Amino acid sequence: MKKRFYITTPIYYPSAKLHIGHAYCTTLTDVFARYKRLRGFECFFLTGADEHGQKIEKNAAAAGKTPQEFVDGIVEGFYKLWDLLHISNNDFIRTTQERHVKVVQDIFSKMLANDDIYLGKYKGWYCKECEAFWTDTQAGPDHICPDCGRPVQTAEEEAYFFKTSKYVDRLMKFFDENPKFLVPESRKNEMINTFIKPGLEDLCVSRTSFSWGIPIRENPKHVIYVWLDALTNYITALGYDSEHPENFEKFWQDPESETIHILGADITRFHAIYWPMFLMSLGVRLPDREFVHGLLMMKDSKMSKSKGNVVDPYPLVERYGVDAVRYYLAREVSFGSDGNFTPEQFVERINTDLANALGNLLNRTVSMINKYFDGVVPEYKGRINDVDGNLEDLTKLTIESYERLMDDLKITDAITQVNELVNRANKYIDETEPWALAKDPEKKANLESVMLHLTNSIYVAGMLLKPVLVTASDKLFEQLGVTGDLLNYDNIYKYGVTGGLKVEKKDQLFPRLDAAVEVQYIQDIMAGNIK
Ligand code: MSP
């Protein structure tokens, strides 16, 4: 089994502040990275900012700033958000950094020298006012500029093209031979049917209509197309083509390392078709997996500033804490499918799973151990009856299915399994009625066993949720008295290790939220009244 891996998020455009959709992608990637580290893998986790392009040039001008000043300000906000969400990335790449610019220019030169890039003519729709070229789809049937709404004219400009035709067969073969490369599977079929089968045109990889980009060394009036610039971040950050290629060799080229890109469905085409072709052209190994997640929408519509329904993650984390927001993101919308954000579901999810189920289980258990056993968890004495045996079996099964699902990036399903264990353990308290056992001295062994099984399931649930509940899992362990070696993941396989722990009652892990008040609060965030 591979013991090293490299995982990336898309690099986000600093054209505006990040919203909850971006936080969704980065948080879920972080959950996976933390899970693998917990399992003993050496991980390199990359995120960053995609800073070039016409839109950024325009937004900067509108804000009266240079593009660099403009992106510097917005990227500060990225750092702040990832800090708030406890994102454990190992590096943060900005495409304006020298390490990136130089390599993108080298890559372009290499492709030009290989004859994979050639100079041709770009035909498209041109808007004189915006000085922008648009494709057929962008101009639409009425031939209107998507930015200013004025009519556009057909025009031609000199441009460089990447020869996709040269690589299309190799790409199809690669898809065939690597069925796990692009998941979910439906995304692969969509790529083949929508883009490849109808015939892929050569890709235009330069622009002359704006200047905020990386200039082509051989012909500096052109800047390199933002996607060729952006995609290569995944290897420039590792030191590809630099004086320090160690991480590139270790995390990308070495077949002992697994490489995984996480991305949203909106950018699948660039990652699944062009990126592999660019890598083939450079003679670099292709990534092992691309996992396409769905988009988080507002009820029935896309998030958009003009509709006043953008969820700003900053005030959300500030009010509800990092654990609640991370848990909501990981648990609510199945990773890989589209989903909706609603304030009601947000509050409901936290109350049901965290306050009522997990928090309550811990609280009840610690109180009972204090009351019946002076705060010391009784030792494990084996299977003494079927009820206890069932909880033991379920705990072991939960670990197995959690790991299988997590390894497949089915993060939501994996978390759901843990949630079911927690629910089962709560029910087990009602079934075993420890308060009744405590009244009968002959049932002491039963009572001991119940407390041990409860603490063991909380211990396992706490460990499995550690990648999500980055601060609450430590608080949970503190209350259970889990320290030292037991903080290592591998101990969850040893059933009964919680015997002898000294528990300590502390504050509720997750106080119950007042639904009416909090739904209103989140609506205020969405309306932009709280920042
Ligand atoms: N800069 C490019 C990516 C280059 S990667 C080499 C880009 N940036 S972006 O800022 O628009 O962010 C894209 C990613 O953010 C999406 O692929 C997705 O992962 C995430 N999301 C943006 N909006 C989202 C939602 N509404 N819901 C879920 N994820 C969303 O495209």
Coordinates of C-alpha atoms and ligand atoms in Angstrom, one line a residue:
M1 CA 0.0 0.0 0.0
K2 CA 1.2 3.5 -0.8
K3 CA 2.3 5.4 2.3
R4 CA 2.7 8.8 0.8
F5 CA 0.4 11.1 -1.0
Y6 CA -0.2 14.4 -2.5
I7 CA -3.5 16.2 -2.4
T8 CA -4.6 19.5 -3.9
T9 CA -7.6 21.8 -4.0
P10 CA -8.2 24.0 -7.0
I11 CA -6.4 27.3 -6.7
Y12 CA -9.2 29.9 -6.2
Y13 CA -9.6 33.2 -8.1
P14 CA -8.9 36.2 -5.9
S15 CA -11.4 38.2 -7.9
A16 CA -13.7 38.4 -4.9
K17 CA -14.0 37.1 -1.3
L18 CA -14.3 33.3 -0.9
H19 CA -17.8 31.9 -0.1
I20 CA -19.0 28.8 1.6
G21 CA -18.6 26.8 -1.7
H22 CA -14.9 27.3 -1.7
A23 CA -14.8 26.5 2.0
Y24 CA -16.6 23.3 1.3
C25 CA -14.0 22.1 -1.2
T26 CA -11.0 23.0 1.0
T27 CA -12.5 21.7 4.2
L28 CA -13.4 18.3 2.7
T29 CA -9.9 18.1 1.2
D30 CA -8.5 18.9 4.6
V31 CA -10.6 16.2 6.3
F32 CA -9.1 13.7 3.9
A33 CA -5.5 14.9 4.4
R34 CA -6.0 14.7 8.2
Y35 CA -7.5 11.2 7.9
K36 CA -4.5 9.9 5.9
R37 CA -2.0 11.5 8.2
L38 CA -3.8 9.9 11.1
R39 CA -3.4 6.5 9.3
G40 CA 0.4 7.1 9.1
F41 CA 0.7 8.5 5.6
E42 CA 3.2 11.2 4.8
C43 CA 1.1 13.9 3.1
F44 CA 1.7 17.0 1.1
F45 CA -1.5 19.2 0.9
L46 CA -1.5 22.1 -1.4
T47 CA -4.0 25.0 -2.0
G48 CA -3.5 28.5 -3.4
A49 CA -4.6 31.4 -5.5
D50 CA -5.0 31.7 -9.3
E51 CA -4.1 35.3 -9.7
H52 CA -4.0 36.1 -13.4
G53 CA -6.6 36.8 -16.0
Q54 CA -8.8 39.4 -17.5
K55 CA -11.5 39.4 -14.8
I56 CA -8.9 40.2 -12.1
E57 CA -7.4 42.9 -14.2
K58 CA -10.9 44.4 -14.6
N59 CA -11.9 44.1 -10.9
A60 CA -8.6 45.7 -9.9
A61 CA -9.1 48.6 -12.2
A62 CA -12.7 49.1 -10.9
A63 CA -11.2 49.1 -7.3
G64 CA -8.6 51.7 -8.4
K65 CA -5.8 49.3 -7.6
T66 CA -3.0 47.6 -9.6
P67 CA -3.8 43.9 -10.1
Q68 CA -1.1 42.9 -7.7
E69 CA -2.3 45.2 -4.9
F70 CA -5.8 44.0 -5.5
V71 CA -5.0 40.3 -5.3
D72 CA -2.7 40.8 -2.3
G73 CA -5.6 42.2 -0.4
I74 CA -8.0 39.4 -1.3
V75 CA -5.4 36.6 -0.7
E76 CA -4.9 37.9 2.9
G77 CA -8.6 37.0 3.4
F78 CA -7.9 33.4 2.0
Y79 CA -5.1 33.0 4.6
K80 CA -7.5 34.2 7.3
L81 CA -10.3 31.9 6.3
W82 CA -8.0 28.8 6.1
D83 CA -6.6 29.6 9.5
L84 CA -10.1 30.0 11.0
L85 CA -11.1 26.6 9.5
H86 CA -7.8 24.9 10.7
I87 CA -6.8 24.0 7.2
S88 CA -3.6 22.0 7.4
N89 CA -2.1 22.7 4.0
N90 CA 1.7 22.3 3.7
D91 CA 2.1 25.0 1.1
F92 CA 0.1 27.8 -0.5
I93 CA 0.9 28.7 -4.1
R94 CA 0.2 32.0 -5.7
T95 CA 0.5 32.1 -9.5
T96 CA 2.2 35.5 -9.3
Q97 CA 5.2 34.0 -7.4
E98 CA 8.5 33.9 -9.2
R99 CA 8.8 30.1 -8.6
H100 CA 5.6 29.6 -10.7
V101 CA 6.1 32.3 -13.4
K102 CA 9.5 31.0 -14.4
V103 CA 8.4 27.4 -14.7
V104 CA 5.2 28.3 -16.7
Q105 CA 7.4 30.1 -19.2
D106 CA 9.8 27.1 -19.3
I107 CA 6.8 24.8 -19.9
F108 CA 5.5 26.9 -22.7
S109 CA 8.9 27.0 -24.3
K110 CA 9.2 23.2 -24.0
M111 CA 5.8 22.7 -25.7
L112 CA 6.7 25.1 -28.4
A113 CA 10.0 23.3 -29.0
N114 CA 8.2 20.0 -29.1
D115 CA 5.8 21.3 -31.7
D116 CA 2.9 20.7 -29.4
I117 CA 2.2 24.4 -29.5
Y118 CA 2.0 26.4 -32.7
L119 CA 1.2 30.0 -33.8
G120 CA -2.2 30.3 -35.6
K121 CA -5.2 32.5 -35.8
Y122 CA -7.9 32.7 -33.2
K123 CA -11.4 33.4 -34.7
G124 CA -14.0 34.5 -32.3
W125 CA -16.4 37.2 -31.4
Y126 CA -14.9 40.5 -30.4
C127 CA -16.3 43.2 -28.2
K128 CA -14.6 46.6 -29.0
E129 CA -15.7 48.3 -25.8
C130 CA -14.4 45.5 -23.5
E131 CA -11.5 44.6 -25.9
A132 CA -12.4 41.0 -25.2
F133 CA -12.7 37.9 -27.4
W134 CA -15.6 35.5 -26.8
T135 CA -16.4 32.0 -28.0
D136 CA -19.6 31.0 -29.8
T137 CA -21.1 29.7 -26.6
Q138 CA -20.2 32.8 -24.7
A139 CA -21.6 35.2 -27.3
G140 CA -24.7 33.1 -27.6
P141 CA -27.3 33.0 -30.4
D142 CA -27.7 36.8 -30.3
H143 CA -24.0 37.5 -30.5
I144 CA -23.9 39.7 -27.4
C145 CA -20.9 40.5 -25.2
P146 CA -21.5 38.6 -21.9
D147 CA -19.9 41.4 -20.0
C148 CA -21.4 44.7 -21.3
G149 CA -24.3 43.3 -23.4
R150 CA -23.3 45.2 -26.6
P151 CA -23.2 43.4 -30.0
V152 CA -20.0 41.7 -30.8
Q153 CA -18.3 41.3 -34.2
T154 CA -16.4 38.3 -35.7
A155 CA -12.7 39.0 -35.5
E156 CA -9.3 37.2 -35.8
E157 CA -6.2 37.6 -33.8
E158 CA -2.9 35.8 -33.7
A159 CA -2.7 33.2 -31.0
Y160 CA -0.9 30.1 -29.9
F161 CA -2.7 26.7 -29.9
F162 CA -2.0 23.4 -28.1
K163 CA -2.4 20.4 -30.3
T164 CA -5.0 18.4 -28.5
S165 CA -5.5 16.1 -31.5
K166 CA -2.0 14.6 -30.9
Y167 CA -3.1 13.4 -27.4
V168 CA -6.7 12.5 -27.7
D169 CA -6.2 8.8 -28.4
R170 CA -3.7 8.4 -25.6
L171 CA -6.1 10.1 -23.2
M172 CA -8.9 7.7 -24.1
K173 CA -6.6 4.8 -23.6
F174 CA -5.6 6.2 -20.2
F175 CA -9.2 6.5 -19.2
D176 CA -9.8 2.9 -20.2
E177 CA -6.7 1.6 -18.4
N178 CA -7.4 3.7 -15.2
P179 CA -11.0 3.4 -14.4
K180 CA -10.4 5.0 -11.0
F181 CA -8.8 8.1 -12.4
L182 CA -11.9 10.2 -12.7
V183 CA -14.6 9.7 -10.1
P184 CA -17.6 9.7 -9.8
E185 CA -17.8 7.6 -13.0
S186 CA -20.6 9.7 -14.4
R187 CA -18.2 12.6 -14.8
K188 CA -16.0 10.6 -17.1
N189 CA -18.9 9.7 -19.3
E190 CA -19.9 13.3 -19.4
M191 CA -16.4 14.3 -20.5
I192 CA -16.3 11.7 -23.3
N193 CA -19.7 12.3 -24.6
T194 CA -19.8 16.1 -24.4
F195 CA -16.3 17.1 -25.3
I196 CA -14.3 14.3 -26.8
K197 CA -16.7 12.4 -29.0
P198 CA -18.0 15.5 -30.9
G199 CA -14.4 16.3 -31.7
L200 CA -12.0 18.3 -29.6
E201 CA -10.6 21.5 -31.1
D202 CA -7.0 22.6 -30.5
L203 CA -6.9 24.7 -27.4
C204 CA -6.0 28.4 -27.6
V205 CA -3.3 28.9 -25.1
S206 CA -2.4 32.6 -25.4
R207 CA -4.1 36.0 -25.3
T208 CA -3.2 39.4 -26.6
S209 CA -6.3 41.3 -25.5
F210 CA -5.2 42.0 -21.9
S211 CA -1.8 42.0 -20.2
W212 CA -2.4 40.6 -16.6
G213 CA -0.8 37.3 -17.2
I214 CA 2.5 35.5 -17.7
P215 CA 4.2 36.8 -20.9
I216 CA 5.4 34.3 -23.4
R217 CA 9.2 34.6 -23.5
E218 CA 9.5 34.1 -27.2
N219 CA 6.7 36.6 -28.1
P220 CA 5.9 38.9 -25.1
K221 CA 2.9 40.6 -26.5
H222 CA 1.1 37.4 -25.7
V223 CA 0.2 36.3 -22.2
I224 CA -0.2 32.6 -21.4
Y225 CA -3.8 31.4 -21.2
V226 CA -4.9 31.3 -17.6
W227 CA -5.7 27.6 -17.5
L228 CA -2.3 26.5 -18.8
D229 CA -0.8 28.9 -16.2
A230 CA -3.2 27.7 -13.4
L231 CA -3.1 23.9 -13.8
T232 CA 0.7 23.8 -13.7
N233 CA 0.6 25.1 -10.1
Y234 CA 0.2 21.5 -9.1
I235 CA 3.7 20.7 -10.1
T236 CA 5.4 24.1 -9.8
A237 CA 4.6 24.1 -6.1
L238 CA 6.5 20.8 -5.7
G239 CA 9.6 22.2 -7.4
Y240 CA 9.2 20.7 -10.9
D241 CA 11.9 22.2 -13.2
S242 CA 13.5 24.0 -10.3
E243 CA 16.8 23.8 -8.3
H244 CA 14.8 21.9 -5.6
P245 CA 12.8 19.1 -7.3
E246 CA 12.9 16.9 -4.3
N247 CA 9.2 17.1 -3.4
F248 CA 8.3 16.7 -7.1
E249 CA 10.3 13.5 -7.3
K250 CA 9.0 12.3 -3.9
F251 CA 5.3 13.2 -4.1
W252 CA 4.6 13.3 -7.8
Q253 CA 6.9 11.1 -9.9
D254 CA 7.4 8.3 -7.5
P255 CA 4.8 5.6 -8.1
E256 CA 4.8 4.9 -4.4
S257 CA 3.1 8.2 -3.8
E258 CA -0.6 8.7 -4.7
T259 CA -1.6 12.0 -6.3
I260 CA -5.1 13.3 -5.9
H261 CA -6.8 16.4 -7.2
I262 CA -10.1 17.5 -5.6
L263 CA -12.1 19.8 -7.8
G264 CA -15.6 21.1 -8.4
A265 CA -17.8 19.9 -11.2
D266 CA -17.5 23.3 -12.9
I267 CA -13.8 22.7 -13.8
T268 CA -13.8 19.0 -14.7
R269 CA -13.0 19.6 -18.4
F270 CA -9.8 21.4 -17.7
H271 CA -8.6 18.8 -15.2
A272 CA -9.7 15.7 -16.9
I273 CA -8.9 16.6 -20.5
Y274 CA -6.3 19.3 -20.9
W275 CA -4.3 18.7 -17.7
P276 CA -3.4 15.1 -18.6
M277 CA -2.5 16.2 -22.1
F278 CA -0.2 18.9 -20.9
L279 CA 1.5 16.4 -18.6
M280 CA 1.8 13.9 -21.5
S281 CA 3.5 16.7 -23.5
L282 CA 5.9 17.3 -20.7
G283 CA 6.6 13.6 -20.2
V284 CA 5.4 13.8 -16.6
R285 CA 3.4 11.1 -14.8
L286 CA -0.4 11.6 -14.7
P287 CA -2.2 12.0 -11.4
D288 CA -3.7 8.9 -9.9
R289 CA -7.1 10.3 -9.0
E290 CA -9.3 13.3 -9.7
F291 CA -12.3 13.5 -7.4
V292 CA -15.1 15.7 -8.6
H293 CA -17.4 17.1 -6.0
G294 CA -20.8 18.7 -6.5
L295 CA -21.7 22.3 -6.0
L296 CA -23.3 23.7 -3.0
M297 CA -26.3 25.8 -3.9
M298 CA -28.7 27.9 -2.1
K299 CA -32.2 26.5 -2.0
D300 CA -33.2 26.2 -5.7
S301 CA -30.6 28.6 -7.0
K302 CA -26.9 29.3 -7.4
M303 CA -25.3 31.5 -4.8
S304 CA -25.0 34.9 -6.1
K305 CA -24.2 38.3 -4.7
S306 CA -27.0 40.0 -6.5
K307 CA -29.6 37.6 -5.0
G308 CA -28.2 38.3 -1.6
N309 CA -27.8 34.7 -0.8
V310 CA -24.1 34.2 -0.5
V311 CA -23.0 32.5 2.6
D312 CA -19.9 34.2 4.0
P313 CA -18.0 31.5 5.9
Y314 CA -16.1 34.0 8.1
P315 CA -18.9 35.1 10.4
L316 CA -20.3 31.6 10.3
V317 CA -17.1 30.1 11.8
E318 CA -16.8 33.0 14.2
R319 CA -20.3 32.3 15.6
Y320 CA -20.5 28.6 15.5
G321 CA -16.9 27.5 15.8
V322 CA -14.6 25.6 13.5
D323 CA -15.9 22.2 14.5
A324 CA -19.6 22.8 13.9
V325 CA -18.9 24.4 10.5
R326 CA -16.5 21.6 9.4
Y327 CA -18.9 19.0 10.6
Y328 CA -21.8 20.5 8.7
L329 CA -19.8 20.7 5.5
A330 CA -18.6 17.1 5.7
R331 CA -21.8 15.6 6.8
E332 CA -24.7 17.5 5.2
V333 CA -24.0 17.3 1.5
S334 CA -22.8 14.0 0.1
F335 CA -19.3 14.5 -1.3
G336 CA -19.6 14.0 -5.0
S337 CA -23.3 15.3 -5.3
D338 CA -24.8 18.7 -5.5
G339 CA -26.5 20.0 -2.4
N340 CA -28.3 22.9 -0.8
F341 CA -27.3 25.2 2.0
T342 CA -30.2 26.3 4.2
P343 CA -29.9 28.0 7.6
E344 CA -32.6 25.6 9.0
Q345 CA -30.6 22.5 8.0
F346 CA -27.4 24.0 9.3
V347 CA -28.9 24.5 12.8
E348 CA -30.7 21.2 12.8
R349 CA -27.6 19.2 11.8
I350 CA -25.5 20.7 14.6
N351 CA -28.3 20.2 17.2
T352 CA -29.1 16.7 16.2
D353 CA -25.7 15.2 15.6
L354 CA -23.4 17.2 17.7
A355 CA -25.4 18.6 20.7
N356 CA -28.0 15.8 21.1
A357 CA -26.2 12.7 19.9
L358 CA -22.4 13.1 20.5
G359 CA -22.4 15.7 23.2
N360 CA -25.1 14.1 25.1
L361 CA -23.6 10.6 24.9
L362 CA -20.3 11.9 26.3
N363 CA -22.1 13.8 29.0
R364 CA -24.3 11.0 30.2
T365 CA -21.4 8.5 30.2
V366 CA -19.0 10.7 32.1
S367 CA -21.7 11.5 34.7
M368 CA -22.5 7.9 35.2
I369 CA -18.8 6.9 35.6
N370 CA -18.4 9.6 38.1
K371 CA -21.5 8.6 40.0
Y372 CA -21.1 4.8 40.0
F373 CA -17.3 4.3 39.8
D374 CA -15.7 7.4 41.2
G375 CA -14.7 8.6 37.7
V376 CA -12.6 5.5 36.8
V377 CA -13.7 3.4 33.8
P378 CA -14.0 -0.3 34.7
E379 CA -11.8 -2.8 32.9
Y380 CA -12.9 -4.9 29.9
K381 CA -13.9 -8.4 30.9
G382 CA -14.9 -9.8 27.5
R383 CA -18.3 -10.4 26.0
I384 CA -20.6 -10.9 28.9
N385 CA -23.9 -10.7 27.1
D386 CA -25.4 -10.1 23.7
V387 CA -26.4 -6.5 24.1
D388 CA -22.8 -5.5 25.0
G389 CA -21.5 -7.9 22.3
N390 CA -23.7 -6.1 19.7
L391 CA -22.2 -2.7 20.5
E392 CA -18.8 -4.2 20.4
D393 CA -19.4 -5.7 17.0
L394 CA -20.9 -2.5 15.7
T395 CA -17.9 -0.5 16.9
K396 CA -15.5 -2.8 15.0
L397 CA -17.7 -2.8 11.9
T398 CA -17.9 1.0 12.0
I399 CA -14.1 1.2 11.9
E400 CA -13.9 -1.1 8.9
S401 CA -16.6 0.6 6.9
Y402 CA -15.4 4.1 7.9
E403 CA -11.9 3.3 6.5
R404 CA -13.2 1.7 3.3
L405 CA -15.5 4.7 2.6
M406 CA -12.8 7.3 3.5
D407 CA -10.3 5.7 1.3
D408 CA -12.8 6.0 -1.5
L409 CA -13.3 9.7 -0.6
K410 CA -16.9 8.9 0.4
I411 CA -16.4 11.3 3.3
T412 CA -20.0 12.0 4.0
D413 CA -20.9 8.3 4.1
A414 CA -18.0 7.6 6.4
I415 CA -19.1 10.3 8.9
T416 CA -22.6 9.0 8.7
Q417 CA -21.3 5.6 9.9
V418 CA -19.8 7.2 13.0
N419 CA -23.0 9.1 13.6
E420 CA -24.9 5.8 13.5
L421 CA -22.5 4.3 16.1
V422 CA -23.1 7.3 18.4
N423 CA -26.9 6.9 18.0
R424 CA -26.6 3.2 18.7
A425 CA -24.6 3.9 21.9
N426 CA -27.2 6.4 23.1
K427 CA -29.9 3.8 22.5
Y428 CA -27.8 1.2 24.3
I429 CA -28.0 3.4 27.4
D430 CA -31.8 3.4 27.2
E431 CA -31.8 -0.4 26.7
T432 CA -29.4 -1.4 29.4
E433 CA -30.8 1.1 32.0
P434 CA -27.6 1.6 34.0
W435 CA -29.6 3.4 36.7
A436 CA -31.5 0.2 37.4
L437 CA -28.4 -2.0 37.3
A438 CA -26.8 0.3 39.9
K439 CA -29.6 -0.5 42.3
D440 CA -28.8 -4.2 42.3
P441 CA -25.4 -5.3 43.7
E442 CA -25.6 -8.5 41.8
K443 CA -25.6 -6.6 38.5
K444 CA -22.3 -4.9 39.2
A445 CA -20.5 -6.8 36.5
N446 CA -23.1 -5.7 34.0
L447 CA -22.9 -2.1 35.0
E448 CA -19.1 -2.2 34.7
S449 CA -19.4 -3.7 31.3
V450 CA -21.9 -1.1 30.1
M451 CA -19.6 1.7 31.2
L452 CA -16.6 0.1 29.4
H453 CA -18.5 -0.4 26.2
L454 CA -19.8 3.1 26.2
T455 CA -16.4 4.7 26.8
N456 CA -15.0 2.5 24.1
S457 CA -17.5 3.6 21.5
I458 CA -17.0 7.2 22.4
Y459 CA -13.3 6.8 22.1
V460 CA -13.6 5.2 18.7
A461 CA -16.1 7.8 17.5
G462 CA -13.9 10.6 18.8
M463 CA -10.9 9.2 16.9
L464 CA -12.9 8.6 13.6
L465 CA -14.2 12.2 13.8
K466 CA -10.8 13.7 14.6
P467 CA -10.2 14.8 10.9
V468 CA -13.5 16.7 11.1
L469 CA -13.8 17.9 14.7
V470 CA -10.3 19.3 15.0
T471 CA -10.7 20.9 18.4
A472 CA -13.7 19.1 19.9
S473 CA -12.2 15.7 19.5
D474 CA -9.3 16.8 21.8
K475 CA -11.9 18.1 24.3
L476 CA -13.7 14.8 24.1
F477 CA -10.5 12.9 24.8
E478 CA -9.8 15.2 27.8
Q479 CA -13.1 14.4 29.3
L480 CA -12.6 10.7 28.7
G481 CA -9.1 10.8 30.1
V482 CA -7.5 9.6 26.9
T483 CA -3.9 10.6 26.8
G484 CA -0.4 9.3 25.6
D485 CA -0.4 6.3 23.5
L486 CA -4.2 6.1 23.3
L487 CA -4.1 9.2 21.2
N488 CA -2.6 7.1 18.4
Y489 CA -5.2 6.0 15.9
D490 CA -4.0 2.3 15.8
N491 CA -5.2 1.8 19.3
I492 CA -8.9 1.9 18.3
Y493 CA -8.4 -1.6 16.9
K494 CA -7.8 -2.9 20.4
Y495 CA -11.2 -3.3 21.9
G496 CA -11.5 -2.4 25.6
V497 CA -8.4 -0.1 25.9
T498 CA -10.5 2.5 27.7
G499 CA -10.6 0.4 30.9
G500 CA -8.9 2.2 33.7
L501 CA -9.2 5.7 32.2
K502 CA -9.9 8.6 34.7
V503 CA -12.8 10.7 33.3
E504 CA -13.4 14.3 34.1
K505 CA -16.6 16.2 33.5
K506 CA -16.3 19.5 31.7
D507 CA -18.5 21.9 29.7
Q508 CA -20.9 20.6 27.1
L509 CA -19.0 19.9 23.9
F510 CA -21.7 21.5 21.8
P511 CA -24.3 23.6 23.5
R512 CA -27.8 23.3 21.9
L513 CA -28.6 26.1 19.5
D514 CA -31.8 28.1 19.7
A515 CA -33.2 27.4 16.2
A516 CA -35.3 30.5 15.8
V517 CA -32.5 32.9 16.9
E518 CA -29.8 31.2 14.9
V519 CA -31.7 30.8 11.7
Q520 CA -32.3 34.5 11.9
Y521 CA -28.6 35.1 12.5
I522 CA -27.6 33.1 9.5
Q523 CA -30.2 34.9 7.3
D524 CA -28.5 38.1 8.5
I525 CA -25.2 36.8 7.4
M526 CA -26.6 36.0 4.0
A527 CA -28.2 39.4 3.6
G528 CA -24.7 40.9 4.3
N529 CA -25.8 42.5 7.6
I530 CA -23.1 40.6 9.6
K531 CA -19.5 40.5 8.3
Ligands
MSP1 N1 -9.1 29.3 -10.6 C1 -9.9 28.2 -11.1 C2 -9.3 26.9 -10.7 C3 -8.0 26.6 -11.2 S1 -7.4 25.1 -10.6 C4 -6.0 24.8 -11.4 C5 -11.3 28.4 -10.5 N2 -11.4 29.1 -9.3 S2 -12.7 29.4 -8.5 O1 -12.4 30.4 -7.5 O2 -13.8 29.7 -9.4 O3 -13.0 28.1 -7.7 C6 -13.3 26.9 -8.2 C7 -13.6 25.8 -7.2 O4 -14.2 26.3 -6.0 C8 -14.6 24.9 -7.8 O5 -14.0 24.0 -8.6 C9 -15.1 24.3 -6.5 O6 -14.2 23.3 -6.1 C10 -15.2 25.4 -5.6 N3 -16.5 26.1 -5.6 C11 -16.8 27.3 -6.1 N4 -18.1 27.5 -5.9 C12 -18.7 26.4 -5.4 C13 -20.0 26.1 -4.9 N5 -21.0 26.9 -5.0 N6 -20.1 24.9 -4.3 C14 -19.0 24.0 -4.1 N7 -17.8 24.3 -4.5 C15 -17.6 25.5 -5.2 O7 -12.2 27.9 -11.1

